Coordinates of C-alpha atoms and ligand atoms in Angstrom, one line a residue:
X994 CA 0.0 0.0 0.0
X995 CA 1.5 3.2 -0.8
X996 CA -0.2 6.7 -0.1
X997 CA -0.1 9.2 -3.0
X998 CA 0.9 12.4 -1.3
X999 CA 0.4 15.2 -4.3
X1000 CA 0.2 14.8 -8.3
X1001 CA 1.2 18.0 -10.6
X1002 CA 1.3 18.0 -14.1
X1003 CA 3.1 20.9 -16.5
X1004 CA 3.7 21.5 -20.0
X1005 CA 6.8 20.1 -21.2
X1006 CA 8.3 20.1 -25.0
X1007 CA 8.8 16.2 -26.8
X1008 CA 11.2 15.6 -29.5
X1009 CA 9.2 17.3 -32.4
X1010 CA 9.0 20.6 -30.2
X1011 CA 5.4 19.7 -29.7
X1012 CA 3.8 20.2 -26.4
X1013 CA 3.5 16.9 -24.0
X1014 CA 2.2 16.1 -20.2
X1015 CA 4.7 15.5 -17.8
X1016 CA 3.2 14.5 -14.2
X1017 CA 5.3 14.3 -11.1
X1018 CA 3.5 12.2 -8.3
X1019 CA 5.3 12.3 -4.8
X1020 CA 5.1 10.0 -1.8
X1021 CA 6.7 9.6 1.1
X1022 CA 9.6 8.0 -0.4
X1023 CA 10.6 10.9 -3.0
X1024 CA 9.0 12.3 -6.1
X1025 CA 8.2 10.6 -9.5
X1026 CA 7.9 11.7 -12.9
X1027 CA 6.8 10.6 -16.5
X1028 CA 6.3 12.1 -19.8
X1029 CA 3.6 11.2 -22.3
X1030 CA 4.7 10.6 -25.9
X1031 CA 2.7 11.3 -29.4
X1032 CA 2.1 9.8 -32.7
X1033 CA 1.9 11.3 -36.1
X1034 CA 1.1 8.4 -37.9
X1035 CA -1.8 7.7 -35.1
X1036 CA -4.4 5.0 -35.7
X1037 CA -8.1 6.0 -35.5
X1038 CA -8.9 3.4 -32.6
X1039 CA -6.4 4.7 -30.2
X1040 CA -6.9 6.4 -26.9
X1041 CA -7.9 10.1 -27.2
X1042 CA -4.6 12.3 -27.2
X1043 CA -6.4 15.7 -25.5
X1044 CA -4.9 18.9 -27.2
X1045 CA -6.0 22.2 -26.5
X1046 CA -7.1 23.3 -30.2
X1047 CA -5.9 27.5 -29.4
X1048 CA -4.0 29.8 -30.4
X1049 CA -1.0 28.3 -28.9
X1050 CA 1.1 26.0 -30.2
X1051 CA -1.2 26.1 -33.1
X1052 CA -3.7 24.0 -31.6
X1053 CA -1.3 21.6 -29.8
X1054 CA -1.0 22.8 -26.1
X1055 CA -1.7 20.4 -23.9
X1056 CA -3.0 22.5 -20.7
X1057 CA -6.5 21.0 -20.7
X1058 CA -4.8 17.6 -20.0
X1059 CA -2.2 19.0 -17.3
X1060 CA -5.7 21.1 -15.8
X1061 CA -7.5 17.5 -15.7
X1062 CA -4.5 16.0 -13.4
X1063 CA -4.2 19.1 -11.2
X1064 CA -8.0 19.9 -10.8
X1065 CA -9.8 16.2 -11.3
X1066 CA -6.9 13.7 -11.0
X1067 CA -5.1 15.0 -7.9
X1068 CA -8.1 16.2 -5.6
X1069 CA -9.1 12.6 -5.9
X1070 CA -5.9 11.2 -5.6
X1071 CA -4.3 12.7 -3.0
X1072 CA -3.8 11.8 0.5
X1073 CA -4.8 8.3 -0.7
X1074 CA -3.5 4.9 -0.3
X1075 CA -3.5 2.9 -3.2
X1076 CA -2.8 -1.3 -2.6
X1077 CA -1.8 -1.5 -6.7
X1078 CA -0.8 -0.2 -9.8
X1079 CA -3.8 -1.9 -10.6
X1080 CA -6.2 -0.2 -8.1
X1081 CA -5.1 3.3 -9.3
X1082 CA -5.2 2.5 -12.9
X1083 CA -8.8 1.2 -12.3
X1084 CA -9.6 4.3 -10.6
X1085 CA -8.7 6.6 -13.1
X1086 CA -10.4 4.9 -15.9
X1087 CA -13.7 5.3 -13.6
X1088 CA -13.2 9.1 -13.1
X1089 CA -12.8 9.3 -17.1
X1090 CA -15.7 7.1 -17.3
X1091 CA -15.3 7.3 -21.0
X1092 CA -14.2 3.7 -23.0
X1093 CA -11.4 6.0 -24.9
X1094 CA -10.6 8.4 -22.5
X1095 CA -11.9 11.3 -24.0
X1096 CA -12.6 12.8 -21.1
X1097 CA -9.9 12.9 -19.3
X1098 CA -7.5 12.5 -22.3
X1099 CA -5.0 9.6 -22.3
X1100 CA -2.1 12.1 -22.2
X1101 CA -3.6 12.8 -18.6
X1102 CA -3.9 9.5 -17.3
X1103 CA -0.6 8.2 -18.7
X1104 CA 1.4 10.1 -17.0
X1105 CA 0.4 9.7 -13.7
X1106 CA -0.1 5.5 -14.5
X1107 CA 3.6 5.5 -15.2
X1108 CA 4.7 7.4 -12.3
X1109 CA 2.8 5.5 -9.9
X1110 CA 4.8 2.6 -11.0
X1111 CA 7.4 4.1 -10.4
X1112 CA 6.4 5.2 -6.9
X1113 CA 5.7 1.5 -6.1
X1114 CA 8.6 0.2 -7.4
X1115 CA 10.7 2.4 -5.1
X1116 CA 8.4 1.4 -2.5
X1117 CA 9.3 -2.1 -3.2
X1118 CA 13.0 -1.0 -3.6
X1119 CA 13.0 -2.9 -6.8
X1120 CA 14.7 -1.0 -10.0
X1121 CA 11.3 -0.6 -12.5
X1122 CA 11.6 -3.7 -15.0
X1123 CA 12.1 -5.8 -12.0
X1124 CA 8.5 -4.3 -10.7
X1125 CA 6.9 -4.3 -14.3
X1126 CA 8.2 -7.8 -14.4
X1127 CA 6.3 -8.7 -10.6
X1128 CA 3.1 -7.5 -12.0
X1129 CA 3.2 -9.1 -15.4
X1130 CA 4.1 -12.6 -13.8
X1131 CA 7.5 -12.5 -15.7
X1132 CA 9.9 -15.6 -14.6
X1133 CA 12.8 -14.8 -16.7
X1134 CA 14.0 -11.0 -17.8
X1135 CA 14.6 -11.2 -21.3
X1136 CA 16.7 -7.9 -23.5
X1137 CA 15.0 -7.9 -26.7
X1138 CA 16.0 -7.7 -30.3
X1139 CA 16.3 -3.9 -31.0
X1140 CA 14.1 -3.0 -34.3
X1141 CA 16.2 0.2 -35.6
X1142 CA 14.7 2.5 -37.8
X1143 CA 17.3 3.7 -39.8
X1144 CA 15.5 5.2 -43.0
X1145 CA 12.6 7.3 -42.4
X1146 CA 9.4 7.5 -44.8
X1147 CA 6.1 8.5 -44.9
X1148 CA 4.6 11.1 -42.3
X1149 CA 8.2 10.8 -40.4
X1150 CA 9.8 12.5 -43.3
X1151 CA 6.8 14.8 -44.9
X1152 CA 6.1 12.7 -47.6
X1153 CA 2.6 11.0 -48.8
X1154 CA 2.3 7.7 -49.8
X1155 CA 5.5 6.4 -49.1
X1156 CA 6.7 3.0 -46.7
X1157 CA 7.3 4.8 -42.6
X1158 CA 10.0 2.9 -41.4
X1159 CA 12.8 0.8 -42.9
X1160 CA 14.3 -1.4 -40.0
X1161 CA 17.5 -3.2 -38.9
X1162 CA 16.9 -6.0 -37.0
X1163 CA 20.1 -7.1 -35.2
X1164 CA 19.4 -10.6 -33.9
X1165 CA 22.1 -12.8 -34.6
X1166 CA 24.6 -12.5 -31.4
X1167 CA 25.0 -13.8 -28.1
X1168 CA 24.2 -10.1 -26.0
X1169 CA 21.7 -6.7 -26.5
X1170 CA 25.1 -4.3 -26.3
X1171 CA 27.0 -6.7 -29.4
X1172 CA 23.5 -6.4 -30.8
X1173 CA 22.8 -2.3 -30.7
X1174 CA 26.8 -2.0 -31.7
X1175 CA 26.5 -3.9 -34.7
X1176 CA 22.9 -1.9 -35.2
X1177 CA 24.8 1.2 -34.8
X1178 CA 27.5 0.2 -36.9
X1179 CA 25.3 -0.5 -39.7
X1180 CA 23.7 3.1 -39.4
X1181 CA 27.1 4.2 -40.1
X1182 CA 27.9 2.2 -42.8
X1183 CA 24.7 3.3 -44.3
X1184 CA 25.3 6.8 -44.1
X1185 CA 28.5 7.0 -45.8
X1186 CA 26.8 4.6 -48.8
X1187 CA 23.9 7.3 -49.1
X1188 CA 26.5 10.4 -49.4
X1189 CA 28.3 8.2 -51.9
X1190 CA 25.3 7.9 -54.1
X1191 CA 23.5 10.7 -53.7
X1192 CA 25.3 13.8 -51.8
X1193 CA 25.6 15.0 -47.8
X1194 CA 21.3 15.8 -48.0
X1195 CA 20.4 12.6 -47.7
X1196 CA 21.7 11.5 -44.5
X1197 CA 19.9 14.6 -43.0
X1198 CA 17.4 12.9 -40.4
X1199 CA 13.8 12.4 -40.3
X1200 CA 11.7 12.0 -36.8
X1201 CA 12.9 8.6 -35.7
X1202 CA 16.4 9.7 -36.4
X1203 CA 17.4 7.5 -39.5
X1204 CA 17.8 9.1 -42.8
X1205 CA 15.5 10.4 -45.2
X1206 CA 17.2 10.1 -48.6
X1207 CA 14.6 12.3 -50.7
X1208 CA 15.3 10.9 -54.1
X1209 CA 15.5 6.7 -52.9
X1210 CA 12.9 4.4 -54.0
X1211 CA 11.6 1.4 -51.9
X1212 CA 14.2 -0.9 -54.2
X1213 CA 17.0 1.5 -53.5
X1214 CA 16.4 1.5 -49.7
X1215 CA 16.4 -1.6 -49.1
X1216 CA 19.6 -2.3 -51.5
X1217 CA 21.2 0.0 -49.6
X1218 CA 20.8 -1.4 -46.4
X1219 CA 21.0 -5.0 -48.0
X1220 CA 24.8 -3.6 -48.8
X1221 CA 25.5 -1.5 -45.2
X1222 CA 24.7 -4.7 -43.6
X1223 CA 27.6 -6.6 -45.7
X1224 CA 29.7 -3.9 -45.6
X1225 CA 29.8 -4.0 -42.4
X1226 CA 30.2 -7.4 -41.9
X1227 CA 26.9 -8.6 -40.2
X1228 CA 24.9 -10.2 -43.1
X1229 CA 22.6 -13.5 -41.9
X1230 CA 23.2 -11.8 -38.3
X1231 CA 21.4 -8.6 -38.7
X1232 CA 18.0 -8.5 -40.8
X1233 CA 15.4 -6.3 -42.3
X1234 CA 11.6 -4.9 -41.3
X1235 CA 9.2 -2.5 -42.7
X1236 CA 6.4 -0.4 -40.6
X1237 CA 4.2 0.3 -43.8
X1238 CA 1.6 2.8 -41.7
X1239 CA -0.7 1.8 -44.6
X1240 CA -3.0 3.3 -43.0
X1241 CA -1.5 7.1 -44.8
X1242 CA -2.0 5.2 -47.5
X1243 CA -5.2 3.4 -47.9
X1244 CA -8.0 5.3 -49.8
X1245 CA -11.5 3.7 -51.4
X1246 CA -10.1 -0.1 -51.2
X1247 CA -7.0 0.4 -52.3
X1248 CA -3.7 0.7 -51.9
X1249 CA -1.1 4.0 -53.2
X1250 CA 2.4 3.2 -52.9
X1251 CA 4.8 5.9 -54.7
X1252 CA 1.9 6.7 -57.1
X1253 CA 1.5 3.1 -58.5
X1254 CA -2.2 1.8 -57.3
X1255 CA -2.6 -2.0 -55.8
X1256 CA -5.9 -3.8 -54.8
X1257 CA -5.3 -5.8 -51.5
X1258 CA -4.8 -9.1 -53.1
X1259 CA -2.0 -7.6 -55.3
X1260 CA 0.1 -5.8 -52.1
X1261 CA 0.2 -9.7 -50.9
X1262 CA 2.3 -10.4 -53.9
X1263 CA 3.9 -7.0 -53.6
X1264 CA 5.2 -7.8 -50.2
X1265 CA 6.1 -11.1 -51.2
X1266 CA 8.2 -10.8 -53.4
X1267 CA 10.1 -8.2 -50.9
X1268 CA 10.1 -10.4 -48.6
X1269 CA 11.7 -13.1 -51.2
X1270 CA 14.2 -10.3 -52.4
X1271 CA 15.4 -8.9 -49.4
X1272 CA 15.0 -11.6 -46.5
X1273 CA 12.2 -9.5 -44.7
X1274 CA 11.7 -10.9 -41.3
X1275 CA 8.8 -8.7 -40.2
X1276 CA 6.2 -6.5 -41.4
X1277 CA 3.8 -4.0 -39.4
X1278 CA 0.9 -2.5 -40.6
X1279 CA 1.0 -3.9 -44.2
X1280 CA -2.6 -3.5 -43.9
X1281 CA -4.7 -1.0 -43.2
X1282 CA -6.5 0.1 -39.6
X1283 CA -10.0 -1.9 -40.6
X1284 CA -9.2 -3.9 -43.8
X1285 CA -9.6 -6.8 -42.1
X1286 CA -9.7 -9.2 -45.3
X1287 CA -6.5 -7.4 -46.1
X1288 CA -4.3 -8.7 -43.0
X1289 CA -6.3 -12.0 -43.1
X1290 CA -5.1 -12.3 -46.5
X1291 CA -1.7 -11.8 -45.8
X1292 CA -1.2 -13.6 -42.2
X1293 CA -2.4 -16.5 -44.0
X1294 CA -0.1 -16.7 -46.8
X1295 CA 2.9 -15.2 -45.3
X1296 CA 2.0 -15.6 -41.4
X1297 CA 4.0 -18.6 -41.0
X1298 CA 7.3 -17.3 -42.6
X1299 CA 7.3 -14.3 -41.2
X1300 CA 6.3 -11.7 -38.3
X1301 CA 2.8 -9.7 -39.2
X1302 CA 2.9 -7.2 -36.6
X1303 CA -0.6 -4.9 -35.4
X1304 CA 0.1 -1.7 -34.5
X1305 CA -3.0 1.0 -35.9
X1306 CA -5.4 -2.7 -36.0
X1307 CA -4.7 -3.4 -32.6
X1308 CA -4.0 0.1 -30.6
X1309 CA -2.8 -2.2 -28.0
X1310 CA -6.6 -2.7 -26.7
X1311 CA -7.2 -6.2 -25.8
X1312 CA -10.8 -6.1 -27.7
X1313 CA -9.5 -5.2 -31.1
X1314 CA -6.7 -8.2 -30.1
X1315 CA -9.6 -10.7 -29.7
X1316 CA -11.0 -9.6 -32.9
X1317 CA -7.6 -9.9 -34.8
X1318 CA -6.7 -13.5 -32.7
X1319 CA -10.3 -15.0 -33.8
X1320 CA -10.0 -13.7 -37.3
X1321 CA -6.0 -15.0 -37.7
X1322 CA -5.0 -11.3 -39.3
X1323 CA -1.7 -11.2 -37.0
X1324 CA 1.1 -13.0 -35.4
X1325 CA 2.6 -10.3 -33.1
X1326 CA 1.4 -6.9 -30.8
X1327 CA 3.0 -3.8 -31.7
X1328 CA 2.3 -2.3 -27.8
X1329 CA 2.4 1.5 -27.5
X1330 CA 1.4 2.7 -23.7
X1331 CA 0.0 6.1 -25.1
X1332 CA -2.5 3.9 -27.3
X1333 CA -4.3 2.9 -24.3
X1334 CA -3.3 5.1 -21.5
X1335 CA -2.5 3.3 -18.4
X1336 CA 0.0 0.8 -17.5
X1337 CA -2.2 -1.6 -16.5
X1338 CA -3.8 -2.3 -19.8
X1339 CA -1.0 -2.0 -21.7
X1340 CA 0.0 -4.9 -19.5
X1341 CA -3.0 -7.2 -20.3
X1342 CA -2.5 -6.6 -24.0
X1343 CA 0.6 -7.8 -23.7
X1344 CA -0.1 -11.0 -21.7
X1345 CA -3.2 -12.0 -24.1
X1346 CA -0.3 -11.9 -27.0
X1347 CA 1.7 -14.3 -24.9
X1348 CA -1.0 -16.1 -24.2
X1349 CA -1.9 -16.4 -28.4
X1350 CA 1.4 -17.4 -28.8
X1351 CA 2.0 -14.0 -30.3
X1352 CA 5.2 -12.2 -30.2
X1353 CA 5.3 -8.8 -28.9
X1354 CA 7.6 -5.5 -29.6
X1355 CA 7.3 -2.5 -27.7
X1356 CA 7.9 0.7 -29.2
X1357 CA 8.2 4.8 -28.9
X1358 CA 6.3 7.0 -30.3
X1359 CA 7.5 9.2 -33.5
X1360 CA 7.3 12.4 -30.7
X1361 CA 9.0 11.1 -27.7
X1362 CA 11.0 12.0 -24.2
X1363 CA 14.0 12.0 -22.5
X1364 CA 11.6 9.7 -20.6
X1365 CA 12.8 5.9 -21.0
X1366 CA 10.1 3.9 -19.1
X1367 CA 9.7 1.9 -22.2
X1368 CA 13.0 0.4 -21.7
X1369 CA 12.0 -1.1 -18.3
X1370 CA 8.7 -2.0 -19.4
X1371 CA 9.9 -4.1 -22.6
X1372 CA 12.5 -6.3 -20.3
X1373 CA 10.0 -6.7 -17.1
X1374 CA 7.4 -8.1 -19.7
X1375 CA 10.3 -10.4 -21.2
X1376 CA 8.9 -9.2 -24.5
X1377 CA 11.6 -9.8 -26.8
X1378 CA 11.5 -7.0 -29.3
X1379 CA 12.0 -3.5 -29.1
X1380 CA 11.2 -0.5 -31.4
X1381 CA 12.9 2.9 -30.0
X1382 CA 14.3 3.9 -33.6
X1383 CA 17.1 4.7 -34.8
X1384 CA 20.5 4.9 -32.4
X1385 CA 20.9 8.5 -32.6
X1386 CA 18.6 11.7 -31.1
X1387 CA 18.9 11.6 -27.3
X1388 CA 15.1 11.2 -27.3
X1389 CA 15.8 7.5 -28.8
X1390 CA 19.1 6.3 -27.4
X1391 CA 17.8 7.4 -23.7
X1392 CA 15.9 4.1 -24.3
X1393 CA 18.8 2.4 -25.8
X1394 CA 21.4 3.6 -22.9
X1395 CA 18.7 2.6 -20.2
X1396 CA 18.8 -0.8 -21.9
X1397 CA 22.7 -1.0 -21.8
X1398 CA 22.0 0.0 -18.1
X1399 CA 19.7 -3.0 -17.1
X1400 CA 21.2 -5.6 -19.2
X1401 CA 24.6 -4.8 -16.9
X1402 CA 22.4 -5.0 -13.6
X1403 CA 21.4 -8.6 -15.1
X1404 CA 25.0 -9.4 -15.8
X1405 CA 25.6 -8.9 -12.1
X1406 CA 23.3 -12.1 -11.4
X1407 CA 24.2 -14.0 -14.6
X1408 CA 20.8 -13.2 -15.8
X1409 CA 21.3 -11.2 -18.9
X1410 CA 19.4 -13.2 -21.4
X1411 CA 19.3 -11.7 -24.9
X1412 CA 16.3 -12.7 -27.1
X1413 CA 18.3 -13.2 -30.3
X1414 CA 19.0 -16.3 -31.4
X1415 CA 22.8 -16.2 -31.0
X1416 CA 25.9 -16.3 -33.7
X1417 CA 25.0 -19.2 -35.5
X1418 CA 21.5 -18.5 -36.0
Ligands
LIG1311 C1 4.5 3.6 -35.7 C2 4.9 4.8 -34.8 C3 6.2 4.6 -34.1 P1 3.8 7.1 -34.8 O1 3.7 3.8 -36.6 O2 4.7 2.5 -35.3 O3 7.3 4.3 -34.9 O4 4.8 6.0 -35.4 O5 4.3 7.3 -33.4 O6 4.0 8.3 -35.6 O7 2.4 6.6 -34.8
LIG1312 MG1 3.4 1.6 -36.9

C-alpha cells in the first residue's frame, strides 16, 4: 500500500517541439515523474490524445490535459493509499468514465499511471523492470531484439504515400550491447553509402532519427541497407523490417504506394516478393486500420514465414486483439502505452499476446522524451522485441542507454538473457 501524497502536471516540450504532459507524483519515499509521448502516424482506434485546439502552439497545447490532473486527477488522488498499480489505474479509468478516454485524455492518465509505477517500485526497492516484471508474472528477464529504424518514410519525413519505417533487426549475437553496436555500426555504414550515391542531403534525419534520402525508391532503400549490412560485416546476423503505416496510405479499397495503385490481393504479392528479395523478417501495418480481409489475406499466406505485426489494427486494446486473434489477421502486438493510457492495460495486452502465442515488440512514439520507461517495461514483460528507432537523437538512445544499463544490472546475477537467437543462427 502506498499513499499518493500530491500529483502536478506541467507542460513540457517532446522531441518534435510539440507540447507533452509531464506528471510528477510524490510519496513519502521521493517524487516521481513521467512524460507522455505522441504519434503522427496515429491509428483511428487509439486512446484520445487531449490537445488544446488554441491559439498556442497552433492548436497543440496540452494544458486541458495538465488542468484534468491538477484539478480532477489529484483532488481525488491525493492523501490516498492505493494497494496496486492496478487499483489506481482502475480508478482513473472510472473518473474518465469514458471507453477511450476522452474525457480525461490519455495524455492525462498516462502520465500519472507510469509514475505511480514508479512510486511503487521504489516502494518495493525494486529497479522498475524488476516491478513491471512482478506485476506481469515474468519468470525470466529477457533484452530484446532492438528493431532500428534507420530510413525514415512516410509522415516521419513529410512525404505522402511512401513506406514509414525501414528497419535493422540485429538478432544474430550472443548479447543486446553486441546487438545495438553492430545496429549502430550498420547506421554508419549506411550513411557513408547514401552520401556516396547521392550527396551530404540525404543523411539529414527524419523523426525517428534514421535518414531520409529524398530521391530513394523502396528498391533502392532496401539495396542499400542490404549492402551497409555486408559492408559492415553482419549479413545472416542482422536482418530487415518495414512499418508500412498503410493506414496514410489506404484510400476507397486500395492501396497507393509511390503513385503506383494496388488492390489488397495484389500488395500480398507485392510484399512477397520483398520479402523473397530482401530476406524481410517482419512486417507491421501492411494492412490498413480496418481492412480486415486485407491482413487475413496476408497472415495466411505469409504468417508462418514471417512476423505480421498490429500496431493501428490493434492500438494495444485487448478487444481489437480478440477480434484480430479470432480472425488470424496477426502473429505479433506492436504495444504503444499512449495507445491505451495506463500501464495496466498496456500490461494485459501484452499477456493475451503471450497467451496467443503471439510475439510482442514494444515501441516509442515518432514524438517522444527524455523519458525511457519503455525500456524497463519491454524487459520486465520479457517481450523480446524493441522498437525505439534509430541509435541516434537523445530522445531514442535514452531508451537504448537505459537498456545498456539494465542488461549490466542482469550481468551482475548471470541473468542477462538476450532474445536473439545467437551467432550461429
Ligand atoms: C508507428 C509509430 C512509431 P507514430 O507507426 O509504429 O514508430 O509512429 O508514433 O507516428 O504513430
Ligand atoms: Mg506503426
Amino acid at each position: 500500500m502506498v499513499k499518493i501524497v500530491s500529483v502536478h502536471a506541467r507542460q513540457v516540450l517532446d522531441s518534435r517541439g510539440n507540447p507533452t504532459v509531464e506528471a510528477e507524483l510524490s510519496t513519502s519515499r521521493g517524487h516521481f515523474s513521467a512524460i507522455v509521448p505522441s504519434g503522427a502516424s496515429t491509428g483511428a482506434h487509439e486512446a484520445m490524445e487531449l490537445r488544446d485546439g488554441a491559439k498556442e502552439y497552433a492548436g497543440k497545447g496540452v494544458l486541458k490535459a495538465v488542468e484534468n490532473v491538477n484539478s480532477i486527477i489529484s483532488p481525488k488522488v491525493s492523501g490516498r493509499d492505493f494497494f496496486s498499480l492496478d487499483e489506481l489505474d482502475s480508478f482513473l479509468n472510472s473518473l474518465d468514465g469514458t471507453a477511450n478516454k476522452s474525457a480525461l485524455g490519455a495524455n492525462a492518465i498516462l502520465p500519472v499511471s507510469m509514475a505511480f509505477c514508479r512510486a511503487l517500485a521504489s516502494h518495493e526497492s525494486m529497479r522498475l523492470f524488476e516491478y513491471i516484471g512482478r506485476v506481469s508474472g515474468t519468470k525470466d528477464f529477457v533484452l530484446p531484439v532492438p528493431f532500428l529504424n534507420v530510413l525514415n518514410g512516410g509522415k516521419h519525413a513529410g512525404r505522402e504515400n511512401d513506406i514509414q519505417e525501414h528497419m535493422l533487426v540485429p538478432s544474430g549475437f550472443a548479447s543486446f550491447s553486441e546487438a545495438l553496436r553492430a545496429g549502430t555500426e550498420t547506421y554508419h555504414v549506411l550513411k557513408g553509402i547514401l552520401r556516396k550515391k547521392y550527396g551530404g542531403e540525404a543523411a539529414l534525419l527524419g523523426d525517428e532519427g534514421g535518414f531520409c534520402p529524398k530521391s530513394a525508391s523502396l528498391d533502392d532503400r532496401l539495396e542499400m541497407m542490404g549492402k551497409a549490412v555486408s559492408e559492415a560485416g553482419y549479413s545472416g546476423e542482422v536482418h530487415i523490417a518495414l512499418d508500412c503505416a498503410s493506414s496514410e496510405f489506404f484510400k476507397d479499397g486500395n492501396y497507393n504506394i509511390d503513385g503506383k495503385e494496388y488492390t489488397p490481393m495484389e500488395l500480398v504479392d507485392f510484399y512477397a516478393a520483398l520479402v523473397e528479395r530482401f530476406g524481410l523478417v517482419s512486417i507491421e501495418d501492411g494492412f490498413a486500420e480496418d481492412d480486415w480481409s486485407g491482413w487475413r489475406l496476408f497472415n495466411s499466406r505469409m504468417g508462418k514465414k514471417i512476423e505480421i505485426v498490429g500496431d493501428d489494427l490493434l492500438v494495444t486494446s485487448v478487444s481489437r486483439m480478440k477480434a484480430a486473434i479470432e480472425r488470424k489477421a496477426c502473429n505479433a502486438l506492436l504495444l504503444k502505452v499512449n495507445q491505451i493510457g495506463t500501464v495496466t492495460e498496456s500490461v494485459e495486452a501484452a499477456r493475451l499476446a503471450f497467451r496467443s502465442q503471439w510475439r510482442v515488440m514494444v515501441s516509442h512514439r515518432s514524438g517522444e522524451s527524455e523519458d525511457s520507461f519503455i525500456s524497463d517495461l519491454v524487459v520486465g514483460l520479457a517481450a523480446g522485441q524493441s522498437k525505439f528507432g534509430a541509435p541516434a537523437r537523445s530522445e531514442r538512445t535514452a531508451k537504448y542507454n537505459q537498456l545498456l544499463r539494465i542488461e549490466e544490472a542482469l550481468a551482475e546475477t548471470g541473468k542477462a538473457k538476450f532474445a536473439g537467437k545467437g551467432p550461429s543462427a
